[in-house]
Short mmCIF file of C-alpha atoms in Angstrom, two decimals:
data_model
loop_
_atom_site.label_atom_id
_atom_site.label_comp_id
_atom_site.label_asym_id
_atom_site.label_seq_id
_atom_site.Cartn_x
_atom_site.Cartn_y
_atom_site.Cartn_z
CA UNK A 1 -56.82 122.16 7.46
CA UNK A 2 -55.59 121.25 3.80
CA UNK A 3 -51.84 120.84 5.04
CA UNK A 4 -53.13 118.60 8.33
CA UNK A 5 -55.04 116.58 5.93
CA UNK A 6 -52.30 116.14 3.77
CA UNK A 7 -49.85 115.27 6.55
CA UNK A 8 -52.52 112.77 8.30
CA UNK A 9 -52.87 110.94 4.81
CA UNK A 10 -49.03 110.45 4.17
CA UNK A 11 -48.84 109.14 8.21
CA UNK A 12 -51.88 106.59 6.93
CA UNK A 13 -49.83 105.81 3.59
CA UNK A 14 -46.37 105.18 5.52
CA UNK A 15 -48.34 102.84 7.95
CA UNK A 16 -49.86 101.10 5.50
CA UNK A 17 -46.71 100.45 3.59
CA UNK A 18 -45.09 99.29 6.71
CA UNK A 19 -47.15 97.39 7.66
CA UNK A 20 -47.31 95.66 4.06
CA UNK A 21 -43.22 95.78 4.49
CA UNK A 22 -43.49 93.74 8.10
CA UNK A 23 -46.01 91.12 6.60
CA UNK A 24 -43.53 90.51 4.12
CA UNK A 25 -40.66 90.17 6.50
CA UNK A 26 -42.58 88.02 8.83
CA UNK A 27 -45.24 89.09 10.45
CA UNK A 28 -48.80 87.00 10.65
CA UNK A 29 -51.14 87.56 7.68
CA UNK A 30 -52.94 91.10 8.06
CA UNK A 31 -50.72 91.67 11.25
CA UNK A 32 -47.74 94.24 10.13
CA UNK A 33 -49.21 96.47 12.87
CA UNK A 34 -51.42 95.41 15.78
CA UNK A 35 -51.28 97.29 19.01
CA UNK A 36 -53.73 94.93 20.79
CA UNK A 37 -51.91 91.97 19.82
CA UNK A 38 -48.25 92.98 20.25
CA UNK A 39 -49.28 94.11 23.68
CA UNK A 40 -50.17 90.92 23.83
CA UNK A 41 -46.88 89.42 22.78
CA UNK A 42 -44.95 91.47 25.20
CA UNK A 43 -46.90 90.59 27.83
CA UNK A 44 -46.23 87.02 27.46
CA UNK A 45 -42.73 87.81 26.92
CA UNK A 46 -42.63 89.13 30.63
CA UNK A 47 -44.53 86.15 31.72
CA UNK A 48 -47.73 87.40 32.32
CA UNK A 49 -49.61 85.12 31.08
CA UNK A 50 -48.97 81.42 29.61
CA UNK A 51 -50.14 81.38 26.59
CA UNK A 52 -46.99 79.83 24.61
CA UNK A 53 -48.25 80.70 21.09
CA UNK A 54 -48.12 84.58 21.51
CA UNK A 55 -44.77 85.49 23.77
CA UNK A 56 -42.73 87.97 22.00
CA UNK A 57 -41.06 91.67 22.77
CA UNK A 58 -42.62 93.08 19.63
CA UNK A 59 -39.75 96.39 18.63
CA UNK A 60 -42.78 97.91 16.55
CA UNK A 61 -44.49 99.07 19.86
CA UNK A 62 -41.43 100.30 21.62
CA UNK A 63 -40.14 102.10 18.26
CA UNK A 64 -43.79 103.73 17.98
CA UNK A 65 -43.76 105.11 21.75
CA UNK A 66 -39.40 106.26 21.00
CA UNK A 67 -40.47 107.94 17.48
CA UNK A 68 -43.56 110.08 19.49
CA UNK A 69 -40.80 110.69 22.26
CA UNK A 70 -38.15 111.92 19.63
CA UNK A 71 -40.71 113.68 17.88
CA UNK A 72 -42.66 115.20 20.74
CA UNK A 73 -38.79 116.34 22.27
CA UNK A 74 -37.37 118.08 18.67
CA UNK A 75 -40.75 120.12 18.13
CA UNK A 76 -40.95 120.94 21.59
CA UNK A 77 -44.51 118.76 22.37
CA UNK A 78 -43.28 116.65 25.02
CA UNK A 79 -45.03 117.61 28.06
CA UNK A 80 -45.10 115.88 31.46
CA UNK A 81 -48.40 115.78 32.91
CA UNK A 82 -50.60 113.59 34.57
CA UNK A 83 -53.49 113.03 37.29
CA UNK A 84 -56.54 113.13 35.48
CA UNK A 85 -57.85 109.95 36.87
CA UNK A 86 -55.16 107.58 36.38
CA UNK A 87 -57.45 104.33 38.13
CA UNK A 88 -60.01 104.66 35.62
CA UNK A 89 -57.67 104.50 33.03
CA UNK A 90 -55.77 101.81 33.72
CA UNK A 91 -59.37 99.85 34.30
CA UNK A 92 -60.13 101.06 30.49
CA UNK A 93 -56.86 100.20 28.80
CA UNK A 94 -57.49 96.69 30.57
CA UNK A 95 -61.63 97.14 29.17
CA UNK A 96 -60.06 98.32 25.61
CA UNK A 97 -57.93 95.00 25.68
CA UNK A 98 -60.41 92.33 26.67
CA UNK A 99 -62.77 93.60 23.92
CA UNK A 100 -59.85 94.08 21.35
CA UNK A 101 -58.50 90.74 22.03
CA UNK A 102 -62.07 88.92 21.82
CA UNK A 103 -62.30 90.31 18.11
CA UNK A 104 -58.16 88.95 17.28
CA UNK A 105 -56.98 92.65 16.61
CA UNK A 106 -57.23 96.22 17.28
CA UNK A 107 -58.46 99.07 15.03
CA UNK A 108 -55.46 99.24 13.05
CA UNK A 109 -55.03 95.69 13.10
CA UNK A 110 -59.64 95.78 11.64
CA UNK A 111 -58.31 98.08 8.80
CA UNK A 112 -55.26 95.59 7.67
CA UNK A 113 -57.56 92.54 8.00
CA UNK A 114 -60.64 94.63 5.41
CA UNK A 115 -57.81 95.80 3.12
CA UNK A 116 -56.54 92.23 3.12
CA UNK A 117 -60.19 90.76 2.05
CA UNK A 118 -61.13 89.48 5.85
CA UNK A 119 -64.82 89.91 5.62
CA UNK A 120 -64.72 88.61 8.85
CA UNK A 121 -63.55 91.67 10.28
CA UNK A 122 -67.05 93.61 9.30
CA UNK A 123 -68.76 92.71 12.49
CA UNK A 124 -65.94 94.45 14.60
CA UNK A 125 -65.56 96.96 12.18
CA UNK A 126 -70.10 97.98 12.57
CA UNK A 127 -69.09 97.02 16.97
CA UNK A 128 -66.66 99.67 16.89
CA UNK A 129 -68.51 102.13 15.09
CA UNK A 130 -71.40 101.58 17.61
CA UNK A 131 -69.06 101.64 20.96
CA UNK A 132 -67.81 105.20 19.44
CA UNK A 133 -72.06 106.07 19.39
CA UNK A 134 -72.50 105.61 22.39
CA UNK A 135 -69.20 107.05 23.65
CA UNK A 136 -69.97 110.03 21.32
CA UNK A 137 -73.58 110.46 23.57
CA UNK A 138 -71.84 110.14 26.76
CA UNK A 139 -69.38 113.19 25.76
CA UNK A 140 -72.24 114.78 24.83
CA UNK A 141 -73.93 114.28 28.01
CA UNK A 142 -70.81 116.10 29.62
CA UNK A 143 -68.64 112.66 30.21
CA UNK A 144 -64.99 113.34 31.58
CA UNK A 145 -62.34 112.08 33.54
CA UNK A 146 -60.81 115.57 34.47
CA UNK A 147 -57.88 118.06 33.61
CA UNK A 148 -54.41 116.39 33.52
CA UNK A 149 -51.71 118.84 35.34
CA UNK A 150 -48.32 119.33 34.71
CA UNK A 151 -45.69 116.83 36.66
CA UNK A 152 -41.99 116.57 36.55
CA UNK A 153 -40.14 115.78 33.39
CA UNK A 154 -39.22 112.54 34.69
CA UNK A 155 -42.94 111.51 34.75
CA UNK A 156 -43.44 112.14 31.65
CA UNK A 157 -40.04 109.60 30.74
CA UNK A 158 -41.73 106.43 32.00
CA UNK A 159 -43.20 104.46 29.45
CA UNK A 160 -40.29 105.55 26.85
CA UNK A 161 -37.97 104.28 29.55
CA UNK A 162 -39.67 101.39 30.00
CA UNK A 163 -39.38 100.36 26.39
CA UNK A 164 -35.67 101.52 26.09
CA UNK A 165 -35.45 98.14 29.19
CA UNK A 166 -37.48 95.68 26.71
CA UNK A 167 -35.38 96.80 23.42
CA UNK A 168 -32.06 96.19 25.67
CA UNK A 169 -33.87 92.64 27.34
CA UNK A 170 -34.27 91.52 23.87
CA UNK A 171 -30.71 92.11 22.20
CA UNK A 172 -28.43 91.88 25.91
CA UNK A 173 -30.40 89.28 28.04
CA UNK A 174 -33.20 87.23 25.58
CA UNK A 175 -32.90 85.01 28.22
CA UNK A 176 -35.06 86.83 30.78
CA UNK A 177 -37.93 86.63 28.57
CA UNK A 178 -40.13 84.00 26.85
CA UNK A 179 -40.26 83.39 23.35
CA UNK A 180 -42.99 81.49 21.22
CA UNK A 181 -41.58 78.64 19.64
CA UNK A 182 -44.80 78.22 17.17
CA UNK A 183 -48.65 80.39 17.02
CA UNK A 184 -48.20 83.91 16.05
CA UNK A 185 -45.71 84.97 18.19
CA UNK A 186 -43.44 83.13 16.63
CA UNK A 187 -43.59 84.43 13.61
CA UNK A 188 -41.68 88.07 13.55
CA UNK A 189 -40.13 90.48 10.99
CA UNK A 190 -36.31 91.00 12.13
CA UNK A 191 -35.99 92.96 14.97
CA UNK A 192 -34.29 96.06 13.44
CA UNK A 193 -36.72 96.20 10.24
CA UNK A 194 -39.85 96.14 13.19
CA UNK A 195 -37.98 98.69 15.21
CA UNK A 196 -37.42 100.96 12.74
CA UNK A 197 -41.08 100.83 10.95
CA UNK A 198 -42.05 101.86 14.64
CA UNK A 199 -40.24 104.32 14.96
CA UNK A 200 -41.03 106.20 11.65
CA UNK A 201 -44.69 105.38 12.42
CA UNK A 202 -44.49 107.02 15.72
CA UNK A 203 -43.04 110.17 14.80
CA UNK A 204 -45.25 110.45 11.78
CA UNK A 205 -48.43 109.37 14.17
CA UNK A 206 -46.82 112.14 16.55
CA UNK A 207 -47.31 114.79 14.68
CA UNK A 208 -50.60 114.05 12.55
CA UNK A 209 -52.32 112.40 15.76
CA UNK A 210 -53.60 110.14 13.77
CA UNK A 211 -56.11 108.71 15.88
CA UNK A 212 -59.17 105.91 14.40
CA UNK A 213 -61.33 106.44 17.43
CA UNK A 214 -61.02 110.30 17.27
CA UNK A 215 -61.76 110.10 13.02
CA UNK A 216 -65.27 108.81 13.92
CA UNK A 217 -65.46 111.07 16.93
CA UNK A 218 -64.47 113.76 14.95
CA UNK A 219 -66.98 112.71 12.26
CA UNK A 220 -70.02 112.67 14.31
CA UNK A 221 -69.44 115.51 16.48
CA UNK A 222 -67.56 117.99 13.70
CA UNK A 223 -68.22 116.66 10.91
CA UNK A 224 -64.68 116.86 10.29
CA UNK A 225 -62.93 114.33 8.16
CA UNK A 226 -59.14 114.65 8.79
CA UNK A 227 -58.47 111.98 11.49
CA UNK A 228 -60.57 109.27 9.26
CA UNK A 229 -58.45 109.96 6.29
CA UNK A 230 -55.83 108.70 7.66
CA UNK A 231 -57.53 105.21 8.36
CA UNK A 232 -59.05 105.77 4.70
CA UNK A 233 -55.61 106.14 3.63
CA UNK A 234 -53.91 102.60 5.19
CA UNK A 235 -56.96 100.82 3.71
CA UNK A 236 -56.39 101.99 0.54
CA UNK A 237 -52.23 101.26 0.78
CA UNK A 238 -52.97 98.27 1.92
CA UNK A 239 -55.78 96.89 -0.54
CA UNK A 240 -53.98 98.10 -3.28
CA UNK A 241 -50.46 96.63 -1.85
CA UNK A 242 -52.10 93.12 -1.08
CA UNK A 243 -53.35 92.89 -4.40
CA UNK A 244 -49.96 93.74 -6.50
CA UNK A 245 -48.29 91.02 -3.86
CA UNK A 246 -51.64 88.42 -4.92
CA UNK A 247 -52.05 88.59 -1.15
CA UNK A 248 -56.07 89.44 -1.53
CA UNK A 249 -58.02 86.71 -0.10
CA UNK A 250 -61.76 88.14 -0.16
CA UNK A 251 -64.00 86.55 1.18
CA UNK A 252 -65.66 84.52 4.54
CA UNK A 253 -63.30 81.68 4.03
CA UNK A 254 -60.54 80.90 7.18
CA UNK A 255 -58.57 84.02 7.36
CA UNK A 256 -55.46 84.88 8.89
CA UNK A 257 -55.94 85.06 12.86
CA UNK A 258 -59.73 85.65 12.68
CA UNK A 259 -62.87 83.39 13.70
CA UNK A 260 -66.28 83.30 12.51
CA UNK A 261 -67.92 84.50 15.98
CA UNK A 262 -69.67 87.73 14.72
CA UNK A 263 -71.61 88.69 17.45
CA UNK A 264 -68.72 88.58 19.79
CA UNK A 265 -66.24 90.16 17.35
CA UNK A 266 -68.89 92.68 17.23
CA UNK A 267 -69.59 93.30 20.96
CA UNK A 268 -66.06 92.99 21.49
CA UNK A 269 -65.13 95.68 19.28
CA UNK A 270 -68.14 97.75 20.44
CA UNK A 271 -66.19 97.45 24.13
CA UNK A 272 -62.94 98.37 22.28
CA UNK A 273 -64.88 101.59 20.36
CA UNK A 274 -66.78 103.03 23.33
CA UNK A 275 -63.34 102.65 25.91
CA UNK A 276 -61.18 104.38 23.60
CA UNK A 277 -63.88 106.97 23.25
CA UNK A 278 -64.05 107.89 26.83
CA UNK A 279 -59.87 107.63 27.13
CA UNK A 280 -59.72 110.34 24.51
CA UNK A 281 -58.11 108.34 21.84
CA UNK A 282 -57.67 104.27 20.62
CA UNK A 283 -54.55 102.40 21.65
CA UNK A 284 -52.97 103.48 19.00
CA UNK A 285 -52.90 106.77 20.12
CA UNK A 286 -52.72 105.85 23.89
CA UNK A 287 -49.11 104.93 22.67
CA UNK A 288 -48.08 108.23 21.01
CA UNK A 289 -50.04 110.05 23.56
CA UNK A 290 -47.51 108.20 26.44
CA UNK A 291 -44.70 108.72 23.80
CA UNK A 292 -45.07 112.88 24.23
CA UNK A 293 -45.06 112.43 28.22
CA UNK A 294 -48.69 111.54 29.17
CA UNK A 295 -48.02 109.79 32.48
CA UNK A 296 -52.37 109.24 31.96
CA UNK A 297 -51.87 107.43 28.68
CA UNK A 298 -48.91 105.64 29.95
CA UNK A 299 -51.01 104.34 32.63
CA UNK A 300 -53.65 102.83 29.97
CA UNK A 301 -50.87 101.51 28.04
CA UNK A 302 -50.04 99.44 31.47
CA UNK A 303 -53.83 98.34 31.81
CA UNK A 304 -53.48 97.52 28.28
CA UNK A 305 -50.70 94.65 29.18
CA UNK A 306 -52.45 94.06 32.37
CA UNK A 307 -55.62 93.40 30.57
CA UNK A 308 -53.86 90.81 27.76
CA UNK A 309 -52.42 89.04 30.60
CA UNK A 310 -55.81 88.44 32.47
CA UNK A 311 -57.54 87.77 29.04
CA UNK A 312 -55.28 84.48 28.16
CA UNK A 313 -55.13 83.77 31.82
CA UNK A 314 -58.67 83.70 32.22
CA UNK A 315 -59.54 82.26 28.72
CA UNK A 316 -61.21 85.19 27.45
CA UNK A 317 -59.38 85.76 24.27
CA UNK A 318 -61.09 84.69 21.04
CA UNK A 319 -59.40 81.53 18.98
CA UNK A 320 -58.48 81.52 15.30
CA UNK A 321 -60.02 79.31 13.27
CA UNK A 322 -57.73 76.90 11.75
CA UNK A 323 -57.78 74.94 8.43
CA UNK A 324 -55.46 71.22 8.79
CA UNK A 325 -55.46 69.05 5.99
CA UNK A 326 -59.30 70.33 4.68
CA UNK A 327 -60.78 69.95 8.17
CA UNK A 328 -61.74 73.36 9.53
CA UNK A 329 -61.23 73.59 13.36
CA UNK A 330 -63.78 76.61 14.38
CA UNK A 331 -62.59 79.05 16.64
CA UNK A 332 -64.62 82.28 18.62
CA UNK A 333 -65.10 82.97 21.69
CA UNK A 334 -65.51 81.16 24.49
CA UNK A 335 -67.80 81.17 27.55
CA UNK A 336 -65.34 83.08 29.59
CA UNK A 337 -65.11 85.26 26.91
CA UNK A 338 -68.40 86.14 26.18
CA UNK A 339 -69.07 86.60 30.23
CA UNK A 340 -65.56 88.94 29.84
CA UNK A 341 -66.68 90.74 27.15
CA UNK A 342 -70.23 91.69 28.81
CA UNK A 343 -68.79 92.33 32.17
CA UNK A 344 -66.47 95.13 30.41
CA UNK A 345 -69.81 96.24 28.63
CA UNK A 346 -71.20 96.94 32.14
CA UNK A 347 -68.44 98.59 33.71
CA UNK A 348 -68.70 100.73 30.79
CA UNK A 349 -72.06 101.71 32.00
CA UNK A 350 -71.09 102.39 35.59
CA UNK A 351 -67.63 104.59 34.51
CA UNK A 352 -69.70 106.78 32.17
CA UNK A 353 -72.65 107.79 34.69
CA UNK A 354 -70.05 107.77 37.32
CA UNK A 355 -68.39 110.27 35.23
CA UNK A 356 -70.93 112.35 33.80
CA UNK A 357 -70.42 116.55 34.59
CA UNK A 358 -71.94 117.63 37.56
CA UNK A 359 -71.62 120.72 38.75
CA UNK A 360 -68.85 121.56 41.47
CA UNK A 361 -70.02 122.66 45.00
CA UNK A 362 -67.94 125.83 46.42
#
């Protein structure tokens, strides 16, 4: 236990840094890692959806699914397997999304914004907590969506494939895709610095399983600590980080992408918490997960997009608030948000009594 603890809280440290690193190359205030939002980005980038202000292959989410596939192939981890109800998944990735997106950020992306002095990001950070409750209780109550089985290799080679296409869209044809010319997709470390941080992150995340859904799980189920240090860990890197750079802002004042809507960041997040629960890990891991040959995780990861897509094309994103010359231009959540979010909440409901063990006739 002593030498996975040690291992999850230098994967924690090396995020943190990098995403510190990627802030200071370019990336949005507390954004050097986001998986909700560069999802997000890509999924513009493909035209999914038309919001012009985030379109943008992000290289830090294909280099963390290649570092779990190089990582998962040299130790021998990468397994193909699949079929443990691939539907449902995809449905929750899109669930995870909708909620994730309603707060501005996913649980990494909650941990960079609290060790960058976003007190904002307290009400997603309690929702979270919460959804992971009452995920927790439905595992308890014998929740599951089945054994995955073992497929072909190539199954297993999907989603890494698939990013190996966007990396070789981006630097051979840029002009298939759509770029941001202003918003936060716009604003980008250099490709190779992003790829690279991904990449080290993903093999690092690969072998620790560092995992911010499964911490908590782990917590309230084992009482077992590991997983959550590594979340402790990037909080601390990045705190400390942010204030050597004087990049500390505490406080309730207009933060980088954030809004004021509390309730909403809250239920959003408690969306985001209780999907990632019954997936088996946050998007985060979904990534890595895909990265070692999980054809199931790979199929969130495509709800994921899916479900960024249909949140901007629907409206159901949350807005930044914005500060021009002193005048402060509130963001939130929107009607069609709010209606999104609580619609997810309720097919939350339905997938985990739907879901619940019951015993198999002969």
């Amino acid at each position: 236990m002593k030498k996975i603890n040690l291992l999850v809280v230098c994967t924690g440290a090396v995020v943190g840094l990098a995403a510190l690193l990627l802030t200071a190359l370019g990336n949005p205030g507390n954004m050097g890692f986001c998986i909700a939002c560069f999802l997000r980005d890509i999924s513009g980038a493909l035209g999914l959806h038309s919001a012009a202000k985030v379109q943008y292959v992000r290289p830090e989410i294909i280099g963390l699914v290649l570092g779990s596939a190089v990582m998962a192939l040299a130790t021998g981890e990468f397994k193909a397997r699949a079929g443990s109800a691939p539907a449902l998944r995809f449905l929750l990735g899109g669930i995870v999304m909708v909620g994730a997106l309603a707060f501005l950020g996913c649980p990494l992306r909650m941990v960079l914004r609290l060790g960058g002095g976003d007190v904002t990001a307290i009400a997603g950070l309690a929702g979270f907590v919460v959804g992971i409750l009452v995920g927790v209780a439905c595992l308890k109550k014998g929740f599951s969506l089945g054994r995955a089985y073992k497929v072909k290799k190539a199954e297993g080679f999907v989603l890494p494939g698939i990013m190996v296409g966007l990396i070789l869209l981006l630097l051979v044809a840029p002009g298939l895709l759509k770029f941001s010319q202003e918003g936060p997709g716009a604003i980008h470390a250099f490709w190779a610095a992003a790829l690279c941080a991904g990449l080290i992150c993903g093999a690092m995340a690969q072998r620790s399983r560092l995992c911010m859904a499964g911490g908590i799980r782990d917590t309230v189920l084992f009482r077992d600590f590991h997983l959550l240090s590594g979340f402790i860990a990037i909080f601390v890197v990045v705190l400390v980080g942010n204030l050597l750079r004087g990049t500390f802002q505490p406080g309730l004042a207009v933060q980088p992408v954030a809004h004021h809507d509390y309730l909403w960041s809250f239920l959003g997040m408690a969306a985001a918490g209780w999907g990632s629960i019954l997936l088996g890990g946050c998007p985060l891991r979904q990534l890595i997960l895909a990265g070692e040959g999980n054809g199931d995780s790979a199929v969130t990861v495509l709800g994921m997009i899916v479900g960024a897509a249909l949140s901007h094309n629907f409206g159901m994103a949350g807005n930044a608030d914005a500060m021009t010359d002193g005048v402060l231009t509130p963001g939130g959540v929107g009607i069609s948000g709010r209606i999104g979010v609580v619609i997810c909440l309720l097919l939350l409901v339905g997938i985990s009594f739907a879901n619940l063990h019951k015993e198999e006739k002969v």
